[in-house]
PDB file of C-alpha atoms and ligand atoms in Angstrom:
ATOM      1  CA  MET A   1      -0.058   0.026   0.013  1.00  0.00           C
ATOM      2  CA  LYS A   2       1.047   3.639  -0.469  1.00  0.00           C
ATOM      3  CA  ILE A   3       0.920   5.340   2.922  1.00  0.00           C
ATOM      4  CA  GLY A   4       1.035   9.207   3.265  1.00  0.00           C
ATOM      5  CA  ILE A   5       2.201  10.263   6.609  1.00  0.00           C
ATOM      6  CA  LEU A   6       1.326  13.947   7.402  1.00  0.00           C
ATOM      7  CA  GLY A   7       3.921  14.975   9.948  1.00  0.00           C
ATOM      8  CA  SER A   8       7.723  15.072  10.193  1.00  0.00           C
ATOM      9  CA  GLY A   9       8.185  14.709  13.929  1.00  0.00           C
ATOM     10  CA  VAL A  10       9.251  11.737  15.813  1.00  0.00           C
ATOM     11  CA  VAL A  11       5.853   9.979  15.420  1.00  0.00           C
ATOM     12  CA  GLY A  12       5.853  10.561  11.664  1.00  0.00           C
ATOM     13  CA  GLN A  13       9.308   9.264  11.285  1.00  0.00           C
ATOM     14  CA  VAL A  14       8.848   6.235  13.455  1.00  0.00           C
ATOM     15  CA  LEU A  15       5.538   5.208  11.847  1.00  0.00           C
ATOM     16  CA  ALA A  16       7.140   5.882   8.472  1.00  0.00           C
ATOM     17  CA  ASN A  17       9.945   3.459   9.321  1.00  0.00           C
ATOM     18  CA  GLY A  18       7.394   0.998  10.623  1.00  0.00           C
ATOM     19  CA  PHE A  19       5.321   0.918   7.417  1.00  0.00           C
ATOM     20  CA  ILE A  20       8.430   0.628   5.284  1.00  0.00           C
ATOM     21  CA  LYS A  21       9.616  -2.419   7.441  1.00  0.00           C
ATOM     22  CA  HIS A  22       6.248  -4.043   6.847  1.00  0.00           C
ATOM     23  CA  GLY A  23       6.603  -3.745   3.300  1.00  0.00           C
ATOM     24  CA  HIS A  24       4.752  -0.426   2.277  1.00  0.00           C
ATOM     25  CA  GLU A  25       5.732   2.504   0.208  1.00  0.00           C
ATOM     26  CA  VAL A  26       5.698   5.817   2.346  1.00  0.00           C
ATOM     27  CA  SER A  27       5.699   9.540   1.692  1.00  0.00           C
ATOM     28  CA  VAL A  28       6.237  11.867   4.728  1.00  0.00           C
ATOM     29  CA  GLY A  29       4.583  15.252   4.465  1.00  0.00           C
ATOM     30  CA  THR A  30       5.977  18.505   5.907  1.00  0.00           C
ATOM     31  CA  ARG A  31       6.139  22.190   5.209  1.00  0.00           C
ATOM     32  CA  SER A  32       9.988  21.955   5.160  1.00  0.00           C
ATOM     33  CA  PRO A  33      11.109  18.891   3.197  1.00  0.00           C
ATOM     34  CA  GLU A  34      14.887  19.741   3.511  1.00  0.00           C
ATOM     35  CA  LYS A  35      14.397  18.790   7.268  1.00  0.00           C
ATOM     36  CA  LEU A  36      14.006  15.225   6.197  1.00  0.00           C
ATOM     37  CA  ALA A  37      17.075  14.793   3.994  1.00  0.00           C
ATOM     38  CA  ASP A  38      18.729  12.480   6.430  1.00  0.00           C
ATOM     39  CA  TRP A  39      15.601  10.398   6.981  1.00  0.00           C
ATOM     40  CA  LYS A  40      15.196  10.140   3.303  1.00  0.00           C
ATOM     41  CA  SER A  41      18.695   9.050   2.651  1.00  0.00           C
ATOM     42  CA  LYS A  42      18.282   6.199   5.213  1.00  0.00           C
ATOM     43  CA  ALA A  43      14.764   5.212   3.964  1.00  0.00           C
ATOM     44  CA  GLY A  44      15.888   4.130   0.589  1.00  0.00           C
ATOM     45  CA  LYS A  45      13.555   3.826  -2.307  1.00  0.00           C
ATOM     46  CA  SER A  46      10.477   3.095  -0.327  1.00  0.00           C
ATOM     47  CA  GLY A  47      10.542   6.478   1.342  1.00  0.00           C
ATOM     48  CA  ARG A  48       9.838   9.908  -0.097  1.00  0.00           C
ATOM     49  CA  VAL A  49       9.222  13.439   1.181  1.00  0.00           C
ATOM     50  CA  GLY A  50       6.849  15.964  -0.051  1.00  0.00           C
ATOM     51  CA  SER A  51       4.321  18.715   0.944  1.00  0.00           C
ATOM     52  CA  PHE A  52       1.257  17.860   2.950  1.00  0.00           C
ATOM     53  CA  ALA A  53      -0.735  18.174  -0.306  1.00  0.00           C
ATOM     54  CA  ASP A  54       1.778  15.867  -2.229  1.00  0.00           C
ATOM     55  CA  THR A  55       1.663  13.422   0.628  1.00  0.00           C
ATOM     56  CA  ALA A  56      -2.171  13.253   0.987  1.00  0.00           C
ATOM     57  CA  ARG A  57      -2.464  12.725  -2.763  1.00  0.00           C
ATOM     58  CA  PHE A  58       0.164   9.958  -2.682  1.00  0.00           C
ATOM     59  CA  GLY A  59      -1.449   7.921   0.134  1.00  0.00           C
ATOM     60  CA  ASP A  60      -4.084   5.169  -0.375  1.00  0.00           C
ATOM     61  CA  LEU A  61      -4.092   5.566   3.498  1.00  0.00           C
ATOM     62  CA  VAL A  62      -3.160   8.603   5.296  1.00  0.00           C
ATOM     63  CA  VAL A  63      -1.708   9.102   8.817  1.00  0.00           C
ATOM     64  CA  LEU A  64      -2.179  12.324  10.638  1.00  0.00           C
ATOM     65  CA  ALA A  65       0.922  12.784  13.008  1.00  0.00           C
ATOM     66  CA  VAL A  66       1.242  16.559  13.621  1.00  0.00           C
ATOM     67  CA  LYS A  67       0.893  18.841  16.666  1.00  0.00           C
ATOM     68  CA  GLY A  68      -2.587  18.755  17.819  1.00  0.00           C
ATOM     69  CA  THR A  69      -2.989  22.656  17.451  1.00  0.00           C
ATOM     70  CA  ALA A  70      -1.869  22.191  13.847  1.00  0.00           C
ATOM     71  CA  ALA A  71      -4.189  19.412  12.885  1.00  0.00           C
ATOM     72  CA  LYS A  72      -6.862  21.305  11.226  1.00  0.00           C
ATOM     73  CA  GLU A  73      -4.370  23.531   9.299  1.00  0.00           C
ATOM     74  CA  THR A  74      -2.573  20.424   8.165  1.00  0.00           C
ATOM     75  CA  LEU A  75      -5.666  18.880   6.756  1.00  0.00           C
ATOM     76  CA  ARG A  76      -6.516  22.190   5.000  1.00  0.00           C
ATOM     77  CA  LEU A  77      -3.097  22.098   3.426  1.00  0.00           C
ATOM     78  CA  ALA A  78      -3.651  18.396   2.582  1.00  0.00           C
ATOM     79  CA  GLY A  79      -6.847  19.239   0.805  1.00  0.00           C
ATOM     80  CA  ALA A  80     -10.293  17.683   1.124  1.00  0.00           C
ATOM     81  CA  GLU A  81     -10.281  16.297  -2.249  1.00  0.00           C
ATOM     82  CA  SER A  82      -7.165  14.055  -1.458  1.00  0.00           C
ATOM     83  CA  LEU A  83      -8.752  12.809   1.727  1.00  0.00           C
ATOM     84  CA  LYS A  84     -12.027  11.766   0.204  1.00  0.00           C
ATOM     85  CA  GLY A  85     -12.963   8.207   0.967  1.00  0.00           C
ATOM     86  CA  LYS A  86      -9.613   7.548   2.462  1.00  0.00           C
ATOM     87  CA  ILE A  87      -8.778   6.077   5.911  1.00  0.00           C
ATOM     88  CA  VAL A  88      -7.037   8.716   8.060  1.00  0.00           C
ATOM     89  CA  ILE A  89      -5.243   7.242  11.049  1.00  0.00           C
ATOM     90  CA  ASP A  90      -5.402  10.089  13.698  1.00  0.00           C
ATOM     91  CA  THR A  91      -2.451   9.779  16.058  1.00  0.00           C
ATOM     92  CA  THR A  92      -2.896  13.476  17.314  1.00  0.00           C
ATOM     93  CA  ASN A  93      -3.497  14.633  20.908  1.00  0.00           C
ATOM     94  CA  PRO A  94      -5.033  18.020  21.645  1.00  0.00           C
ATOM     95  CA  ILE A  95      -2.340  19.203  23.860  1.00  0.00           C
ATOM     96  CA  ALA A  96      -2.648  22.940  24.696  1.00  0.00           C
ATOM     97  CA  ASP A  97       0.213  25.354  24.411  1.00  0.00           C
ATOM     98  CA  ALA A  98       0.483  25.503  28.192  1.00  0.00           C
ATOM     99  CA  PRO A  99       2.748  23.607  30.545  1.00  0.00           C
ATOM    100  CA  PRO A 100       1.412  20.480  32.469  1.00  0.00           C
ATOM    101  CA  ASP A 101      -0.063  21.066  35.943  1.00  0.00           C
ATOM    102  CA  LYS A 102       1.684  18.817  38.393  1.00  0.00           C
ATOM    103  CA  GLY A 103       2.450  16.400  35.542  1.00  0.00           C
ATOM    104  CA  VAL A 104      -1.108  16.539  34.041  1.00  0.00           C
ATOM    105  CA  LEU A 105      -1.158  17.885  30.461  1.00  0.00           C
ATOM    106  CA  LYS A 106      -3.665  20.398  29.520  1.00  0.00           C
ATOM    107  CA  TYR A 107      -5.994  20.020  26.511  1.00  0.00           C
ATOM    108  CA  PHE A 108      -7.587  22.659  24.203  1.00  0.00           C
ATOM    109  CA  THR A 109     -10.590  20.304  23.764  1.00  0.00           C
ATOM    110  CA  SER A 110     -13.444  19.281  26.305  1.00  0.00           C
ATOM    111  CA  LEU A 111     -14.667  15.951  27.414  1.00  0.00           C
ATOM    112  CA  GLU A 112     -17.810  16.604  25.182  1.00  0.00           C
ATOM    113  CA  ASN A 113     -15.888  17.326  22.057  1.00  0.00           C
ATOM    114  CA  SER A 114     -12.658  15.548  21.098  1.00  0.00           C
ATOM    115  CA  LEU A 115     -10.236  16.738  18.431  1.00  0.00           C
ATOM    116  CA  MET A 116     -11.042  13.777  16.198  1.00  0.00           C
ATOM    117  CA  GLU A 117     -14.822  14.722  16.258  1.00  0.00           C
ATOM    118  CA  GLN A 118     -13.908  18.144  15.053  1.00  0.00           C
ATOM    119  CA  LEU A 119     -11.688  16.614  12.242  1.00  0.00           C
ATOM    120  CA  GLN A 120     -14.398  14.190  11.207  1.00  0.00           C
ATOM    121  CA  ALA A 121     -17.042  16.984  11.194  1.00  0.00           C
ATOM    122  CA  ALA A 122     -14.850  19.175   8.945  1.00  0.00           C
ATOM    123  CA  TYR A 123     -13.946  16.390   6.583  1.00  0.00           C
ATOM    124  CA  PRO A 124     -16.984  14.104   6.571  1.00  0.00           C
ATOM    125  CA  ALA A 125     -15.861  12.196   3.366  1.00  0.00           C
ATOM    126  CA  ALA A 126     -12.662  10.993   5.137  1.00  0.00           C
ATOM    127  CA  ARG A 127     -12.699   7.924   7.337  1.00  0.00           C
ATOM    128  CA  PHE A 128     -10.905   8.785  10.551  1.00  0.00           C
ATOM    129  CA  VAL A 129      -9.734   6.100  13.023  1.00  0.00           C
ATOM    130  CA  LYS A 130      -7.973   7.220  16.248  1.00  0.00           C
ATOM    131  CA  ALA A 131      -4.903   5.080  16.994  1.00  0.00           C
ATOM    132  CA  PHE A 132      -1.314   5.242  18.133  1.00  0.00           C
ATOM    133  CA  ASN A 133      -2.167   8.194  20.383  1.00  0.00           C
ATOM    134  CA  SER A 134      -2.022   6.495  23.688  1.00  0.00           C
ATOM    135  CA  VAL A 135       1.532   5.034  23.582  1.00  0.00           C
ATOM    136  CA  GLY A 136       4.970   6.679  23.340  1.00  0.00           C
ATOM    137  CA  ASN A 137       6.680   6.665  19.970  1.00  0.00           C
ATOM    138  CA  ALA A 138       9.347   4.226  21.272  1.00  0.00           C
ATOM    139  CA  PHE A 139       6.588   1.628  21.570  1.00  0.00           C
ATOM    140  CA  MET A 140       4.691   2.226  18.328  1.00  0.00           C
ATOM    141  CA  VAL A 141       6.297  -0.473  16.102  1.00  0.00           C
ATOM    142  CA  ASN A 142       6.412  -4.052  17.488  1.00  0.00           C
ATOM    143  CA  PRO A 143       7.162  -3.124  21.063  1.00  0.00           C
ATOM    144  CA  ASP A 144       8.867  -5.677  23.281  1.00  0.00           C
ATOM    145  CA  PHE A 145       7.174  -6.068  26.521  1.00  0.00           C
ATOM    146  CA  ALA A 146       8.427  -9.610  27.356  1.00  0.00           C
ATOM    147  CA  GLY A 147       5.938 -11.324  25.137  1.00  0.00           C
ATOM    148  CA  LEU A 148       2.882  -9.315  26.301  1.00  0.00           C
ATOM    149  CA  LYS A 149       0.965  -7.372  23.656  1.00  0.00           C
ATOM    150  CA  PRO A 150      -0.059  -3.876  24.610  1.00  0.00           C
ATOM    151  CA  THR A 151      -3.650  -2.767  23.834  1.00  0.00           C
ATOM    152  CA  MET A 152      -4.349  -0.062  21.239  1.00  0.00           C
ATOM    153  CA  PHE A 153      -7.578   1.617  21.762  1.00  0.00           C
ATOM    154  CA  ILE A 154      -9.274   2.713  18.616  1.00  0.00           C
ATOM    155  CA  CYS A 155     -12.537   4.439  17.494  1.00  0.00           C
ATOM    156  CA  GLY A 156     -14.125   5.742  14.398  1.00  0.00           C
ATOM    157  CA  ASN A 157     -17.433   5.814  12.448  1.00  0.00           C
ATOM    158  CA  ASP A 158     -16.450   3.461   9.590  1.00  0.00           C
ATOM    159  CA  ALA A 159     -16.383  -0.176  10.407  1.00  0.00           C
ATOM    160  CA  ASP A 160     -14.346  -1.303   7.350  1.00  0.00           C
ATOM    161  CA  ALA A 161     -11.841   1.486   8.083  1.00  0.00           C
ATOM    162  CA  LYS A 162     -11.399   0.140  11.675  1.00  0.00           C
ATOM    163  CA  LYS A 163     -11.023  -3.404  10.389  1.00  0.00           C
ATOM    164  CA  GLU A 164      -8.161  -2.371   8.014  1.00  0.00           C
ATOM    165  CA  VAL A 165      -6.457  -0.472  10.752  1.00  0.00           C
ATOM    166  CA  SER A 166      -6.791  -3.263  13.089  1.00  0.00           C
ATOM    167  CA  THR A 167      -4.938  -5.447  10.703  1.00  0.00           C
ATOM    168  CA  ILE A 168      -2.196  -2.800  10.593  1.00  0.00           C
ATOM    169  CA  LEU A 169      -2.001  -2.634  14.368  1.00  0.00           C
ATOM    170  CA  GLU A 170      -1.837  -6.412  14.830  1.00  0.00           C
ATOM    171  CA  LEU A 171       1.094  -6.347  12.311  1.00  0.00           C
ATOM    172  CA  PHE A 172       2.653  -3.631  14.515  1.00  0.00           C
ATOM    173  CA  GLY A 173       2.336  -5.862  17.538  1.00  0.00           C
ATOM    174  CA  PHE A 174      -0.777  -4.638  19.351  1.00  0.00           C
ATOM    175  CA  GLU A 175      -3.979  -6.280  20.430  1.00  0.00           C
ATOM    176  CA  VAL A 176      -6.853  -3.891  19.329  1.00  0.00           C
ATOM    177  CA  GLU A 177      -9.815  -2.617  21.379  1.00  0.00           C
ATOM    178  CA  ASP A 178     -12.494  -0.917  19.265  1.00  0.00           C
ATOM    179  CA  MET A 179     -14.297   1.522  21.550  1.00  0.00           C
ATOM    180  CA  GLY A 180     -16.941   2.539  19.019  1.00  0.00           C
ATOM    181  CA  GLY A 181     -17.739   5.600  17.072  1.00  0.00           C
ATOM    182  CA  VAL A 182     -15.812   8.852  16.866  1.00  0.00           C
ATOM    183  CA  GLU A 183     -17.265  10.097  20.124  1.00  0.00           C
ATOM    184  CA  ALA A 184     -15.098   7.564  21.941  1.00  0.00           C
ATOM    185  CA  ALA A 185     -12.139   9.838  21.070  1.00  0.00           C
ATOM    186  CA  ARG A 186     -13.320  11.826  24.046  1.00  0.00           C
ATOM    187  CA  ALA A 187     -12.063   8.970  26.284  1.00  0.00           C
ATOM    188  CA  ILE A 188      -9.127   7.816  24.049  1.00  0.00           C
ATOM    189  CA  GLU A 189      -7.430  11.112  23.557  1.00  0.00           C
ATOM    190  CA  PRO A 190      -7.043  11.728  27.430  1.00  0.00           C
ATOM    191  CA  LEU A 191      -5.227   8.358  27.778  1.00  0.00           C
ATOM    192  CA  CYS A 192      -2.106  10.339  26.554  1.00  0.00           C
ATOM    193  CA  ILE A 193      -2.559  12.511  29.687  1.00  0.00           C
ATOM    194  CA  LEU A 194      -2.478   9.456  31.914  1.00  0.00           C
ATOM    195  CA  TRP A 195       0.377   7.883  29.905  1.00  0.00           C
ATOM    196  CA  CYS A 196       2.646  10.991  30.304  1.00  0.00           C
ATOM    197  CA  ILE A 197       2.013  11.387  34.159  1.00  0.00           C
ATOM    198  CA  PRO A 198       4.696   8.857  35.210  1.00  0.00           C
ATOM    199  CA  GLY A 199       7.008  10.580  32.826  1.00  0.00           C
ATOM    200  CA  PHE A 200       6.603  14.104  34.055  1.00  0.00           C
ATOM    201  CA  LEU A 201       6.560  13.126  37.831  1.00  0.00           C
ATOM    202  CA  ARG A 202       9.145  10.333  37.790  1.00  0.00           C
ATOM    203  CA  ASN A 203      10.924  10.313  34.536  1.00  0.00           C
ATOM    204  CA  GLN A 204       9.291   6.942  33.629  1.00  0.00           C
ATOM    205  CA  TRP A 205       8.429   6.817  29.972  1.00  0.00           C
ATOM    206  CA  THR A 206       8.597   2.983  29.322  1.00  0.00           C
ATOM    207  CA  HIS A 207       5.065   1.647  29.732  1.00  0.00           C
ATOM    208  CA  ALA A 208       1.980   0.873  27.607  1.00  0.00           C
ATOM    209  CA  PHE A 209      -1.567   0.128  28.421  1.00  0.00           C
ATOM    210  CA  LYS A 210      -3.155  -3.234  28.415  1.00  0.00           C
ATOM    211  CA  LEU A 211      -6.844  -4.131  28.928  1.00  0.00           C
ATOM    212  CA  LEU A 212      -7.312  -7.232  31.141  1.00  0.00           C
ATOM    213  CA  LYS A 213     -10.430  -9.123  30.461  1.00  0.00           C
ATOM    214  CA  LYS A 214     -12.183 -12.274  31.836  1.00  0.00           C
TER     215      LYS A 214
HETATM  216  N1  NAP B 301       5.802  11.946  20.710  1.00  0.00           N
HETATM  217  C1  NAP B 301       5.117  10.825  21.115  1.00  0.00           C
HETATM  218  O1  NAP B 301       5.602   9.963  21.597  1.00  0.00           O
HETATM  219  C2  NAP B 301       3.629  10.804  20.708  1.00  0.00           C
HETATM  220  C3  NAP B 301       2.919   9.658  21.207  1.00  0.00           C
HETATM  221  C4  NAP B 301       1.579   9.598  20.973  1.00  0.00           C
HETATM  222  C5  NAP B 301       0.871  10.521  20.194  1.00  0.00           C
HETATM  223  N2  NAP B 301       1.593  11.798  19.842  1.00  0.00           N
HETATM  224  C6  NAP B 301       0.871  12.756  19.051  1.00  0.00           C
HETATM  225  O2  NAP B 301       1.406  12.710  17.716  1.00  0.00           O
HETATM  226  C7  NAP B 301       1.520  13.950  17.067  1.00  0.00           C
HETATM  227  C8  NAP B 301       2.929  14.133  16.568  1.00  0.00           C
HETATM  228  O3  NAP B 301       3.731  14.290  17.583  1.00  0.00           O
HETATM  229  P1  NAP B 301       5.395  14.469  17.410  1.00  0.00           P
HETATM  230  O4  NAP B 301       5.967  14.235  18.764  1.00  0.00           O
HETATM  231  O5  NAP B 301       5.839  13.579  16.313  1.00  0.00           O
HETATM  232  O6  NAP B 301       5.568  15.863  16.932  1.00  0.00           O
HETATM  233  P2  NAP B 301       4.863  17.365  17.055  1.00  0.00           P
HETATM  234  O7  NAP B 301       6.041  18.300  17.420  1.00  0.00           O
HETATM  235  O8  NAP B 301       3.631  17.245  17.973  1.00  0.00           O
HETATM  236  O9  NAP B 301       4.378  17.497  15.570  1.00  0.00           O
HETATM  237  C9  NAP B 301       5.431  17.773  14.640  1.00  0.00           C
HETATM  238  C10 NAP B 301       4.600  18.051  13.313  1.00  0.00           C
HETATM  239  O10 NAP B 301       3.521  19.061  13.457  1.00  0.00           O
HETATM  240  C11 NAP B 301       3.670  19.911  12.412  1.00  0.00           C
HETATM  241  N3  NAP B 301       3.260  21.380  12.693  1.00  0.00           N
HETATM  242  C12 NAP B 301       3.627  22.073  13.736  1.00  0.00           C
HETATM  243  N4  NAP B 301       3.087  23.201  13.816  1.00  0.00           N
HETATM  244  C13 NAP B 301       2.371  23.436  12.575  1.00  0.00           C
HETATM  245  C14 NAP B 301       1.603  24.370  11.916  1.00  0.00           C
HETATM  246  N5  NAP B 301       1.337  25.490  12.525  1.00  0.00           N
HETATM  247  N6  NAP B 301       1.001  24.085  10.766  1.00  0.00           N
HETATM  248  C15 NAP B 301       1.296  22.869  10.134  1.00  0.00           C
HETATM  249  N7  NAP B 301       1.932  21.920  10.696  1.00  0.00           N
HETATM  250  C16 NAP B 301       2.624  22.089  11.888  1.00  0.00           C
HETATM  251  C17 NAP B 301       5.166  20.026  11.963  1.00  0.00           C
HETATM  252  O11 NAP B 301       5.175  20.286  10.474  1.00  0.00           O
HETATM  253  P3  NAP B 301       6.570  20.534   9.704  1.00  0.00           P
HETATM  254  O12 NAP B 301       6.942  19.135   9.337  1.00  0.00           O
HETATM  255  O13 NAP B 301       6.148  21.359   8.735  1.00  0.00           O
HETATM  256  O14 NAP B 301       7.488  21.165  10.747  1.00  0.00           O
HETATM  257  C18 NAP B 301       5.506  18.537  12.162  1.00  0.00           C
HETATM  258  O15 NAP B 301       5.170  17.759  11.000  1.00  0.00           O
HETATM  259  C19 NAP B 301       1.079  14.895  18.212  1.00  0.00           C
HETATM  260  O16 NAP B 301      -0.206  15.282  17.980  1.00  0.00           O
HETATM  261  C20 NAP B 301       1.314  14.163  19.436  1.00  0.00           C
HETATM  262  O17 NAP B 301       0.452  14.633  20.520  1.00  0.00           O
HETATM  263  C21 NAP B 301       2.935  11.763  20.093  1.00  0.00           C
END
């Protein structure tokens, strides 16, 4: 598959490498392609770099991996036409431009209106699936937790899109929990706040969530 990754930060690069490792062709989108010269030289012929618009056009599947405050602007630059009908894996968290309060991140959204709901409403023809937002980038691709698979919580309105994303997540070493429609992003996005607390308080960043079930 051709994967268009909107975002050149650590998440964009880690997921780009993960998709290449699993046999896909990847384009990474950025406002400054020159920033990724080093990544591109290491990625070989399966990796390319372009604008957000080029990258969205290139992808059969699109991954949104930009700063939460830039998510809307990035999709505007990507262009609605290029997102039409495509799966958009949304890795973003709506972290506000304010410091954490005693280790608790601040969000610019509310518990009644998540970022992914806003993005889905703005681009109704795109098929958003929330994923990868509740784990650190070091554990996004085939993480090693001594044989235990971490849980990836996902949600979105399109059942086929979630099925396809689940297959990818299983390949990337996760067990998948489908939490329902886009509204569930109100619960999945704040998992990042919880994930980061041990990091900010005790410099512990090497964990992942697992849902225990009977
Ligand atoms: N870091 C983690 O471990 C982690 C884990 C889970 C989820 N996440 C989420 O994943 C997303 C990406 O995180 P990250 O750590 O890789 O990097 P980041 O610093 O949050 O995002 C970097 C990307 O945001 C873009 N960007 C920033 N300001 C912009 C603007 N005004 N207009 C358009 N684009 C803008 C940058 O574009 P340019 O390429 O043009 O500079 C770059 O591609 C975030 O939403 C984060 O909350 C991160």
